[in-house]
mmCIF file of C-alpha atoms and ligand atoms in Angstrom:
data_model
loop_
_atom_site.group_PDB
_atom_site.id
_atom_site.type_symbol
_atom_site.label_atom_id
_atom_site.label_comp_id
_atom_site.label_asym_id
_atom_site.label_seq_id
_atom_site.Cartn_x
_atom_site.Cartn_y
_atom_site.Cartn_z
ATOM 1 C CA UNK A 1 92.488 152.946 116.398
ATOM 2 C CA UNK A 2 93.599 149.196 116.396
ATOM 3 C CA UNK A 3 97.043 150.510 117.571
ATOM 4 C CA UNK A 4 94.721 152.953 120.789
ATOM 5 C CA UNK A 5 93.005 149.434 121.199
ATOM 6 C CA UNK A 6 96.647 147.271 122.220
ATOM 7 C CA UNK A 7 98.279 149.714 123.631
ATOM 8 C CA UNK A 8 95.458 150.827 126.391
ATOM 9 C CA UNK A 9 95.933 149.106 129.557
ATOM 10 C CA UNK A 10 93.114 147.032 130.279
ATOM 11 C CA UNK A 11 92.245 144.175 132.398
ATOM 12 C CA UNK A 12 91.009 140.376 131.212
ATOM 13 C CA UNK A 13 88.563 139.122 133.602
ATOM 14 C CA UNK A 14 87.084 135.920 132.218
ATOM 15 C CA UNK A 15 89.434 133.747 130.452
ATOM 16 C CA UNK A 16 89.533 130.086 131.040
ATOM 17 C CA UNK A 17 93.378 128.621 131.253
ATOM 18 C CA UNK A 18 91.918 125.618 129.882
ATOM 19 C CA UNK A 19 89.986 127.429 126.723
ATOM 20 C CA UNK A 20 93.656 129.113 126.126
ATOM 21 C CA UNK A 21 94.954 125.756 124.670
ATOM 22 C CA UNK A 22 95.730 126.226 121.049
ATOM 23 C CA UNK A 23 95.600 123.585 118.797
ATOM 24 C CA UNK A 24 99.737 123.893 118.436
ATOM 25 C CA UNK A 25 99.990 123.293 121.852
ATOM 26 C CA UNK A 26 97.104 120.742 122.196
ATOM 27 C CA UNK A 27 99.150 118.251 119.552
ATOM 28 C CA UNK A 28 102.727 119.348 121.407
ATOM 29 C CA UNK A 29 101.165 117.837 124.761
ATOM 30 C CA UNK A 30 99.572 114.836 123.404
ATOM 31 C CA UNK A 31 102.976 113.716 121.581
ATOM 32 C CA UNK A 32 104.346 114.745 125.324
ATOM 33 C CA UNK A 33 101.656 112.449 127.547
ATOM 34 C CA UNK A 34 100.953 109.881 124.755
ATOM 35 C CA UNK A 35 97.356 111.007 124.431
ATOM 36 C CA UNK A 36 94.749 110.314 121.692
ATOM 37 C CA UNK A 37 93.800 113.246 120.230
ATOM 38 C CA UNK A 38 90.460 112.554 117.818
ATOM 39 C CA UNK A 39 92.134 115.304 115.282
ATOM 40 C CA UNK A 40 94.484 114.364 112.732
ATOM 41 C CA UNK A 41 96.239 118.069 112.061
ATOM 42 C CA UNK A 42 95.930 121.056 114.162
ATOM 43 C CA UNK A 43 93.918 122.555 110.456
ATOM 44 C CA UNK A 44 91.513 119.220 111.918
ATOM 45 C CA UNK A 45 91.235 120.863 115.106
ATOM 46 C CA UNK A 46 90.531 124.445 113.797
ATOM 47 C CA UNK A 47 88.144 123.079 111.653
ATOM 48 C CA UNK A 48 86.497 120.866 113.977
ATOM 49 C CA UNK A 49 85.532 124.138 116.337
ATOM 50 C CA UNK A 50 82.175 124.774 114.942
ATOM 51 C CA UNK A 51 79.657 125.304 117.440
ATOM 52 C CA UNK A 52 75.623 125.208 118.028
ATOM 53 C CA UNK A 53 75.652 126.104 121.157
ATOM 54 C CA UNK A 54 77.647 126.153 124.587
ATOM 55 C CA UNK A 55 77.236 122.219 124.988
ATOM 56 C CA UNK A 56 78.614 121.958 121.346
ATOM 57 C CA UNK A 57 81.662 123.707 122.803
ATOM 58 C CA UNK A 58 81.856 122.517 126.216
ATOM 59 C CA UNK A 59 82.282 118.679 124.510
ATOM 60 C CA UNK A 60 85.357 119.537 122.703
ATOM 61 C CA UNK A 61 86.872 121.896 125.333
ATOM 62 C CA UNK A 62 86.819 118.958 127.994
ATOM 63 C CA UNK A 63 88.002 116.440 125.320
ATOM 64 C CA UNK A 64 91.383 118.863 124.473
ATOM 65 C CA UNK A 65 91.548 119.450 128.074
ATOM 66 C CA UNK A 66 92.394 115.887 128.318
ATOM 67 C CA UNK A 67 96.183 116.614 127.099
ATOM 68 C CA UNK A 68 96.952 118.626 130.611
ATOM 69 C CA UNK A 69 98.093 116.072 132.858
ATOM 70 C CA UNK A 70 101.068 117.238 134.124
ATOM 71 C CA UNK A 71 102.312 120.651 136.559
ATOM 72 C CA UNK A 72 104.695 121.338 133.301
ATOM 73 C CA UNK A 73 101.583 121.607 131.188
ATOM 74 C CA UNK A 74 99.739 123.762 133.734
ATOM 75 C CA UNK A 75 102.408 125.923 133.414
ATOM 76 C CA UNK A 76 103.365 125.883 129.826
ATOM 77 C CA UNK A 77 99.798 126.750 129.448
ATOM 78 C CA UNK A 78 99.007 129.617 131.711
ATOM 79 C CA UNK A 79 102.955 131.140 130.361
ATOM 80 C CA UNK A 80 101.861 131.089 126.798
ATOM 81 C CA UNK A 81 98.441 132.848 127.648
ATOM 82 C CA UNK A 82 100.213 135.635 129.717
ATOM 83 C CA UNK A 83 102.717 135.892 126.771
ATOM 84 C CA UNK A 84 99.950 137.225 124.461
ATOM 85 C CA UNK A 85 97.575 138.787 126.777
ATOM 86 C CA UNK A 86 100.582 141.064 127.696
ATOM 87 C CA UNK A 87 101.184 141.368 123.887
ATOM 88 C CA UNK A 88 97.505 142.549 123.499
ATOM 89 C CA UNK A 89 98.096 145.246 126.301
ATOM 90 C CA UNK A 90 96.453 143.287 129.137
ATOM 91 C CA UNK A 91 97.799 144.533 132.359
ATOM 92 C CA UNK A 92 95.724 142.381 134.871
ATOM 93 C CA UNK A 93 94.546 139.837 134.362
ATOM 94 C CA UNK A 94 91.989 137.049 136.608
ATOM 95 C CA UNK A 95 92.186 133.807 135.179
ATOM 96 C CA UNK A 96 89.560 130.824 135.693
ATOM 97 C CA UNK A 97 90.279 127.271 135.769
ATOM 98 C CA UNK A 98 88.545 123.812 135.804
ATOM 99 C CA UNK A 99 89.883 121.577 138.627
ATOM 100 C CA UNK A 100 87.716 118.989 138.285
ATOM 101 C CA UNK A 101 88.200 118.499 135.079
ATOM 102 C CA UNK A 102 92.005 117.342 135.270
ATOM 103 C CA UNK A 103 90.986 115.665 139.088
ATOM 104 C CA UNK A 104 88.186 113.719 137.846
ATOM 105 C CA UNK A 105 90.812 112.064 135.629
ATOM 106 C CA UNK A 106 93.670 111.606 138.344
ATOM 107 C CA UNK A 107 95.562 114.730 137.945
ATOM 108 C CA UNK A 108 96.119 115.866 141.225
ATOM 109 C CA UNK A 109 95.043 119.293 142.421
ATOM 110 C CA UNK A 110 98.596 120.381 143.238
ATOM 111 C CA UNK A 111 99.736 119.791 139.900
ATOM 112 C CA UNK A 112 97.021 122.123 138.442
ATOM 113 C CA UNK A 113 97.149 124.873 140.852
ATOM 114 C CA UNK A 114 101.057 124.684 141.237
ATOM 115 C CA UNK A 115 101.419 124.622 137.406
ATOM 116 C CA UNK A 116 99.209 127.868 136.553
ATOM 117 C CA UNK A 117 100.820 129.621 139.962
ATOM 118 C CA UNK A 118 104.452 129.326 139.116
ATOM 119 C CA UNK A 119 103.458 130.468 135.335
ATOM 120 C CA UNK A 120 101.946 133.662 136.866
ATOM 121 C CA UNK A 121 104.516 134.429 138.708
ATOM 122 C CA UNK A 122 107.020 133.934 136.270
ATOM 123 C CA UNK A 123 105.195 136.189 134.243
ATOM 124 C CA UNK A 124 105.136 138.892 136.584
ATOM 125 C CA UNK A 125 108.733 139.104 136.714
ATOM 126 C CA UNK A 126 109.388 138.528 133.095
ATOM 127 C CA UNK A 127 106.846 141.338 132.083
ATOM 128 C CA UNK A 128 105.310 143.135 135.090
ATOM 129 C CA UNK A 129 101.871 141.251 134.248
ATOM 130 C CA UNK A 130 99.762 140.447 137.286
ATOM 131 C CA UNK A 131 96.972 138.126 137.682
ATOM 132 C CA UNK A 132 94.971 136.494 139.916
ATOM 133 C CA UNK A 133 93.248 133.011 139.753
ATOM 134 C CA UNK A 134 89.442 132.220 140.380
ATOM 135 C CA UNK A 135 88.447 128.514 140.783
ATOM 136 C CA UNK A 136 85.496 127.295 139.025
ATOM 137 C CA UNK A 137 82.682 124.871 139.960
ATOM 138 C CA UNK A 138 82.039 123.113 137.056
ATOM 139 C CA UNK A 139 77.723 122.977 137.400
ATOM 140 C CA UNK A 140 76.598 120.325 135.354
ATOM 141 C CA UNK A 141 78.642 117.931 138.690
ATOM 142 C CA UNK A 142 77.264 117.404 142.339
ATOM 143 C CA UNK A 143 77.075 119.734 144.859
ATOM 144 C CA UNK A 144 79.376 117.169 146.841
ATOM 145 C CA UNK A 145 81.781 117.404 144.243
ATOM 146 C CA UNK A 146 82.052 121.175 144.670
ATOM 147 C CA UNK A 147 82.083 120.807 148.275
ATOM 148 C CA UNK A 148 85.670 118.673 147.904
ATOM 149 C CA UNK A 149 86.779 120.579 145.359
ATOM 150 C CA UNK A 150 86.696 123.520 148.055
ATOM 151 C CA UNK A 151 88.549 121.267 149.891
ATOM 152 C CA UNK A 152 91.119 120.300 148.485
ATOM 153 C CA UNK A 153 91.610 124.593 147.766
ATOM 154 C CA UNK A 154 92.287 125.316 151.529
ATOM 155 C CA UNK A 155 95.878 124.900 151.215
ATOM 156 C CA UNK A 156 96.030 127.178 148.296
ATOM 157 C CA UNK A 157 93.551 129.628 149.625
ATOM 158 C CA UNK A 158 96.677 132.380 149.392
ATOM 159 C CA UNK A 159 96.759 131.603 145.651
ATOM 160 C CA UNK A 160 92.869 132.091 144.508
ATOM 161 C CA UNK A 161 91.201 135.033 145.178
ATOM 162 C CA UNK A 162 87.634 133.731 144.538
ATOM 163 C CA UNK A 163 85.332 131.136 143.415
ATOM 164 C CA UNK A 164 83.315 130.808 140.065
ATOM 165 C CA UNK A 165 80.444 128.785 138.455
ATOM 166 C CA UNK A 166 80.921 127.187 134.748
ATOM 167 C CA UNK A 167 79.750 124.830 132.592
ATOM 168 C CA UNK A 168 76.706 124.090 131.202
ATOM 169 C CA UNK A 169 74.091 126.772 132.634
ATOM 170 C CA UNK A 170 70.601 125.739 131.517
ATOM 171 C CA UNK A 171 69.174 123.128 134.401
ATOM 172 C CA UNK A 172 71.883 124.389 136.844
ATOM 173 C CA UNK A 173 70.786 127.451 138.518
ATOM 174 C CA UNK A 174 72.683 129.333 140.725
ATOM 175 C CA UNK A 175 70.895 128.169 143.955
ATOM 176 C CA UNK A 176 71.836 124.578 143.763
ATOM 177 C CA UNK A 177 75.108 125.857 144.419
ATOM 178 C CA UNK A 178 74.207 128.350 147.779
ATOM 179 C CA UNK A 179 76.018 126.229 150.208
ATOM 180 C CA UNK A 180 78.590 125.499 148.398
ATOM 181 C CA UNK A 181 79.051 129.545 148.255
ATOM 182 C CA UNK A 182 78.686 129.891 151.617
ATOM 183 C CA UNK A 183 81.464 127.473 152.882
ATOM 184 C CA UNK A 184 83.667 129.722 150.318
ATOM 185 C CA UNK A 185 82.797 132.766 151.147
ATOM 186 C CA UNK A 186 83.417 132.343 155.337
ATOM 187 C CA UNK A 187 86.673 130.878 154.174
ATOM 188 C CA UNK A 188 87.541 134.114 152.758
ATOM 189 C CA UNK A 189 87.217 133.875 148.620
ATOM 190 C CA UNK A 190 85.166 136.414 146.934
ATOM 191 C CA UNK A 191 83.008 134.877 144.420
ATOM 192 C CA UNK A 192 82.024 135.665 140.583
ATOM 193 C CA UNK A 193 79.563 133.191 138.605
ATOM 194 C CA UNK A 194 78.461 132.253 134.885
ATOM 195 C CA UNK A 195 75.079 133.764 134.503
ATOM 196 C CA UNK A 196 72.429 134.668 131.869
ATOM 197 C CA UNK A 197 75.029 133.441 128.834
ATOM 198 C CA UNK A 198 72.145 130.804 127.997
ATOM 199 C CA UNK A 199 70.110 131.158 131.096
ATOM 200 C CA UNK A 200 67.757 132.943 131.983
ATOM 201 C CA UNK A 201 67.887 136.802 134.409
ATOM 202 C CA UNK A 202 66.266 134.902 137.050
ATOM 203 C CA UNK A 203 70.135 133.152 137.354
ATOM 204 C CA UNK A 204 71.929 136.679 137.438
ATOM 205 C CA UNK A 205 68.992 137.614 140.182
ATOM 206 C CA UNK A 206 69.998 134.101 142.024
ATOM 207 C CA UNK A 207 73.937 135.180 141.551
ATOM 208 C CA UNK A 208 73.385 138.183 143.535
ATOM 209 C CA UNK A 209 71.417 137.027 146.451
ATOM 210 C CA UNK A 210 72.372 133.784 146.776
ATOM 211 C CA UNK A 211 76.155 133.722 145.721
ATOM 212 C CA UNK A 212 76.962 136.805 146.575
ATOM 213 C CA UNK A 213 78.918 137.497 143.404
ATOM 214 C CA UNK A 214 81.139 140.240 142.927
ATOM 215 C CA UNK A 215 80.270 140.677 139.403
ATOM 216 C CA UNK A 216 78.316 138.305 137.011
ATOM 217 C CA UNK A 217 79.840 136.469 133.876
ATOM 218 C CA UNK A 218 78.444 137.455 130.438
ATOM 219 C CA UNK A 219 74.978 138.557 132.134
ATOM 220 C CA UNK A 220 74.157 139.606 128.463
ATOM 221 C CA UNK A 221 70.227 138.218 128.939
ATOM 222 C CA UNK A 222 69.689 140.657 131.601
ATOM 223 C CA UNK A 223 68.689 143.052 129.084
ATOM 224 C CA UNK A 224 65.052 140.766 128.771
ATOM 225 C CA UNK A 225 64.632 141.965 132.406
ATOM 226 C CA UNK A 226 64.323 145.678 133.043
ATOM 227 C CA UNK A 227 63.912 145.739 136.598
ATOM 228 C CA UNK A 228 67.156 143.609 136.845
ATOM 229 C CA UNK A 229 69.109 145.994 134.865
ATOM 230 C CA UNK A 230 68.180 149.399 136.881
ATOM 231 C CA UNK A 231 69.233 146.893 139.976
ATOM 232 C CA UNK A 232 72.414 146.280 138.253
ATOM 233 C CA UNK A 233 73.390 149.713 137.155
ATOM 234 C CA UNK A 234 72.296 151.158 140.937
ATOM 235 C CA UNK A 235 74.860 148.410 142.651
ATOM 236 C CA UNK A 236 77.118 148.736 139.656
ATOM 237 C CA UNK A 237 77.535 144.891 139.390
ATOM 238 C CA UNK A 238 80.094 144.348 136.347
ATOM 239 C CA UNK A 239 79.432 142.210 133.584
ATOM 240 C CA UNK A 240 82.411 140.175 131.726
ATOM 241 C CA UNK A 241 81.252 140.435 128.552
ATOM 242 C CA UNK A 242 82.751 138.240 125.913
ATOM 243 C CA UNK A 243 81.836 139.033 122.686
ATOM 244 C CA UNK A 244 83.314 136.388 120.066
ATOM 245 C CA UNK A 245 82.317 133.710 122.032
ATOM 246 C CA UNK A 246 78.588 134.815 122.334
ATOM 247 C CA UNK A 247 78.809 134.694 118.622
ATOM 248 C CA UNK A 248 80.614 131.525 118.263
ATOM 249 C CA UNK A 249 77.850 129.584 120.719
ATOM 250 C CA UNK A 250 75.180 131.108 119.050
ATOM 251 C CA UNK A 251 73.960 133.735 122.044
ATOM 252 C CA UNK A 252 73.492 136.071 119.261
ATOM 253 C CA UNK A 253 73.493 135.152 115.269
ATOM 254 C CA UNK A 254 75.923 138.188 114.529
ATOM 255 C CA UNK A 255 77.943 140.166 115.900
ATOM 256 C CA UNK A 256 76.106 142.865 114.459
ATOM 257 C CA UNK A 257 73.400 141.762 116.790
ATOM 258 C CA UNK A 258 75.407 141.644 119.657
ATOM 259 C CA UNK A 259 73.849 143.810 122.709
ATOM 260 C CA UNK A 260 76.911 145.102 123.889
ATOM 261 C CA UNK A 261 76.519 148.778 123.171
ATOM 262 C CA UNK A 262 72.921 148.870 124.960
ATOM 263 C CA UNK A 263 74.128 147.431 127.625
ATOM 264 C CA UNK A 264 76.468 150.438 127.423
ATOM 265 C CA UNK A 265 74.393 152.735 126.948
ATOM 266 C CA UNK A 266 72.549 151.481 129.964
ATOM 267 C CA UNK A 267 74.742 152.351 132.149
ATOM 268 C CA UNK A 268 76.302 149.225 132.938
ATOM 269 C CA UNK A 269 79.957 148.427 133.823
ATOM 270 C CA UNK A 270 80.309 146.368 131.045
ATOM 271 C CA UNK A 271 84.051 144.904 130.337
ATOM 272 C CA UNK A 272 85.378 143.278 127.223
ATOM 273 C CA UNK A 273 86.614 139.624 128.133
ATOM 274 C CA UNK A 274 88.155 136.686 125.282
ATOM 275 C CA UNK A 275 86.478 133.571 127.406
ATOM 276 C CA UNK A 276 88.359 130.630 125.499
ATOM 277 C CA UNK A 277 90.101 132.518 122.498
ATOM 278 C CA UNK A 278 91.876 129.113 121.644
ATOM 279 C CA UNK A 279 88.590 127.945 120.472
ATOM 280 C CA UNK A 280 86.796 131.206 119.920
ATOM 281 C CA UNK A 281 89.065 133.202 117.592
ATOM 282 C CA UNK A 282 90.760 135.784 119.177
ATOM 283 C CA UNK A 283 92.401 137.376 122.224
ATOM 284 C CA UNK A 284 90.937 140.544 123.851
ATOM 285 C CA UNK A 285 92.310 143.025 121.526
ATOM 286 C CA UNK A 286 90.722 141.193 118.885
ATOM 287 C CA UNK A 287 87.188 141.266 120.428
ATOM 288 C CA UNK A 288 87.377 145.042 121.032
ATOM 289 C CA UNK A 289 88.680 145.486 117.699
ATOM 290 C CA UNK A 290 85.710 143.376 116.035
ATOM 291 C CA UNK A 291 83.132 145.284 118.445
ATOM 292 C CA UNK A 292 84.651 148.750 118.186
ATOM 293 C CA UNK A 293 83.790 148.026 113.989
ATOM 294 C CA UNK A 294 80.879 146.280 114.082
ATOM 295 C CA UNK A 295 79.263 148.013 116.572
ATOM 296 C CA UNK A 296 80.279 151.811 115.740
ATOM 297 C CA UNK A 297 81.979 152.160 119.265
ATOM 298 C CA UNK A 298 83.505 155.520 119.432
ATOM 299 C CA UNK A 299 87.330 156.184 121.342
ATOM 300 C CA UNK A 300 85.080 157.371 124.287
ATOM 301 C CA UNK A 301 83.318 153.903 124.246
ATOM 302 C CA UNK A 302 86.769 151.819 124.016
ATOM 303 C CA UNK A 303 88.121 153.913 126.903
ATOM 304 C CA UNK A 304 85.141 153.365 129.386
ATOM 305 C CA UNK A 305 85.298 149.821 128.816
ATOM 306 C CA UNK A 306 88.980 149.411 129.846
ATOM 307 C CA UNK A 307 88.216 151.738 132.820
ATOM 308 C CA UNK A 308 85.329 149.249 133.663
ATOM 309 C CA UNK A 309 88.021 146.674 133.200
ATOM 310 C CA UNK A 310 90.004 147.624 136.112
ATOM 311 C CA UNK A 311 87.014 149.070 138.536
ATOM 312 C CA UNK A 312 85.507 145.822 138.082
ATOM 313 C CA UNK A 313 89.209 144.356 139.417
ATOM 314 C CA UNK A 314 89.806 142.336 142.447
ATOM 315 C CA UNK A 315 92.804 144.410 142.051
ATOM 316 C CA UNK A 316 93.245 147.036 145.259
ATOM 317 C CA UNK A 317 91.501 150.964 145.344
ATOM 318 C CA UNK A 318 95.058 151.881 144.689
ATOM 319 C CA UNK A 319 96.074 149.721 142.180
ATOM 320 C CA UNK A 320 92.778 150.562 140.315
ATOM 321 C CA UNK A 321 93.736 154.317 141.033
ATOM 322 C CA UNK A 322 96.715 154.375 139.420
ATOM 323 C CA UNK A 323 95.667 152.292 136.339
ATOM 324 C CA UNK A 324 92.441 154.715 136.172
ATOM 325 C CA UNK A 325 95.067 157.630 135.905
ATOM 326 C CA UNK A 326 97.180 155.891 133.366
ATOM 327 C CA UNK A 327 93.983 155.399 130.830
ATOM 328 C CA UNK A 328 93.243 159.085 131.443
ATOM 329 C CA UNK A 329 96.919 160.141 130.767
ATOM 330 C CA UNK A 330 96.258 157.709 127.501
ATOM 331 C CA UNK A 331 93.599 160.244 126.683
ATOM 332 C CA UNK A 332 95.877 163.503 127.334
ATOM 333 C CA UNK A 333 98.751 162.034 124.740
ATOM 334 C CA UNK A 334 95.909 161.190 121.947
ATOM 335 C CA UNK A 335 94.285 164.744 122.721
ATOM 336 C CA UNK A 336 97.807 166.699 122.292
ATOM 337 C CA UNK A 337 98.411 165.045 118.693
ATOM 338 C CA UNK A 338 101.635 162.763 119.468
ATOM 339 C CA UNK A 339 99.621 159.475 119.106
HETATM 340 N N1 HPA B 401 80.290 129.252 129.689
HETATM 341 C C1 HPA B 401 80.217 128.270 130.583
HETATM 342 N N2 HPA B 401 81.240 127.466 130.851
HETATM 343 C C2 HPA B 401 82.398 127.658 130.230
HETATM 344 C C3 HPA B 401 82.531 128.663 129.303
HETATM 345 C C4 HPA B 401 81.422 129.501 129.022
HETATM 346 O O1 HPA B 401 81.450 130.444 128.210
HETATM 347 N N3 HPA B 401 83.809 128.582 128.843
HETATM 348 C C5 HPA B 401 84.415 127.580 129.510
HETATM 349 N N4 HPA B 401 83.553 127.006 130.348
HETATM 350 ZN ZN1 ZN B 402 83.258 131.677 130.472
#
């Protein structure tokens, strides 16, 4: 089953670049940029990645982020996170990242979005992986700030498909960022946001009508909010799910606990996504491997979810198509006994 699990073709759609940075890598760049690191040993960083919560995390993710200051990290980073996606059996995948985290500290916003672009592409060619890359408003900031973030993303507009919301949830609804949106969406990027992780469904209900969103981030709390999930299942808005890191913030005490398989069995297009699996512990193979056990999830379950994976795509009908077909060939191989 662990072998079915790597080998299906699925799609990752909510990894952050920036919560791919290993602690290997984190002490590589900081000997490379002469940057502080507050860890002694990369055991000091593993150790050190105990959370309470998503502020808990969100400290020490900005701090590590601090070592990217360069196009050669952006790069370096978004290579190495292909690399083992791909290893893991992700086909597609639709990576976020944090500009204003590296501008707000002088990195420009070429660097960034040159960095992770020539990294995907590169990756493509090496291993047939594709992806596509969503820039996220970080919410806990100014509405301005978004506003010249979206800016300075017009000359790139060919290189990011859409526009997400991170960051620290509670206090930052959705509609403080409607304008901000707006501008984004009559410039042509779709748009996805971070919803009802810690806050409440009234911020998935915001997502849709006010953002627009294509499919809501973790979403998990919809589940308090009945009406909101028969509205959900009826549009067949996709959640990205991430299972390990609900755990590791605290979202739910076990895994055990997680609500995954009633959202499930609710119809929902759930998908199985790894967040920040440099500070989570582990990739997306892992988190359907932990799930699958934990939560008794039968073949069936495994292969609707990676179906889900690529229907909730910004990939094309076709591309979808054909990836659809390839999962139910999967099925055909396991039924005739050769697998
Ligand atoms: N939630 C909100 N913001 C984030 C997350 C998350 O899970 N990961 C990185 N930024
Ligand atoms: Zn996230």
């Amino acid at each position: 089953m662990d072998n079915m699990i790597r080998s299906l073709p699925k799609a990752e759609l909510h990894i952050h670049i920036e919560g791919s940075l290993e602690p290997e890598m984190m002490f590589a760049l900081a000997e490379r940029n002469g940057v502080r690191l507050p860890y002694r040993s990369v055991e000091e960083a593993r150790a050190a990645y105990a959370f309470s919560d998503l502020q808990s995390f969100l400290d020490l993710y900005y701090e590590g982020a601090r070592v990217l200051m360069e196009e050669a990290d952006f790069f370096d980073l978004t290579a190495a996170y292909l690399k083992r996606a791909h290893s893991d059996g992700v086909r597609h995948a639709e990576i976020f990242f944090d500009p204003q985290t590296h501008t707000d500290r002088g990195v420009p916003f070429a660097a960034v979005v040159s960095g992770i672009h020539a990294a995907q592409a590169a990756a493509a060619e090496e291993s047939g992986i594709s992806s596509k890359l969503i820039m996220c408003f970080l919410r806990d900031l100014s509405v301005d700030s978004a506003l010249q973030t979206l800016q300075q993303a017009l000359p790139y507009r060919e290189w990011i498909v859409a526009v997400g919301l991170d960051s620290a949830e509670v206090g930052h609804p959705p509609e403080k960022f409607a304008a901000v949106f707006e501008a984004a969406l009559k410039k042509g990027f779709l748009s996805v946001a971070h919803a009802g992780e810690e806050g409440p469904p009234e911020y998935i209900r915001q997502a849709l009508d006010l953002l627009h969103v294509s499919r809501i981030d973790h979403g998990v709390r919809c589940l308090e909010d009945p009406e909101l999930v028969d509205r959900l299942r009826a549009e067949r808005v996709p959640l990205t799910v991430c299972p390990l890191s609900n755990v590791k913030l605290r979202v739910f005490k076990t895994l055990a606990e997680h609500n995954l398989k009633r959202l499930l069995d609710a119809g929902l297009c759930v998908t199985v996504n790894s967040d920040d699996p440099a500070y989570f512990g582990g990739y997306v193979a892992e988190n359907l491997r932990a799930i699958r056990k934990t939560l008794h999830l039968t073949e069936d379950d495994i292969r609707a979810l990676a179906r889900n994976s690529f229907e909730a795509s910004f990939l094309s009908e076709e591309e979808k198509q054909r990836y659809v077909d390839e999962i139910e060939r999967f099925e055909g191989s396991r039924d005739c006994g050769s697998r």
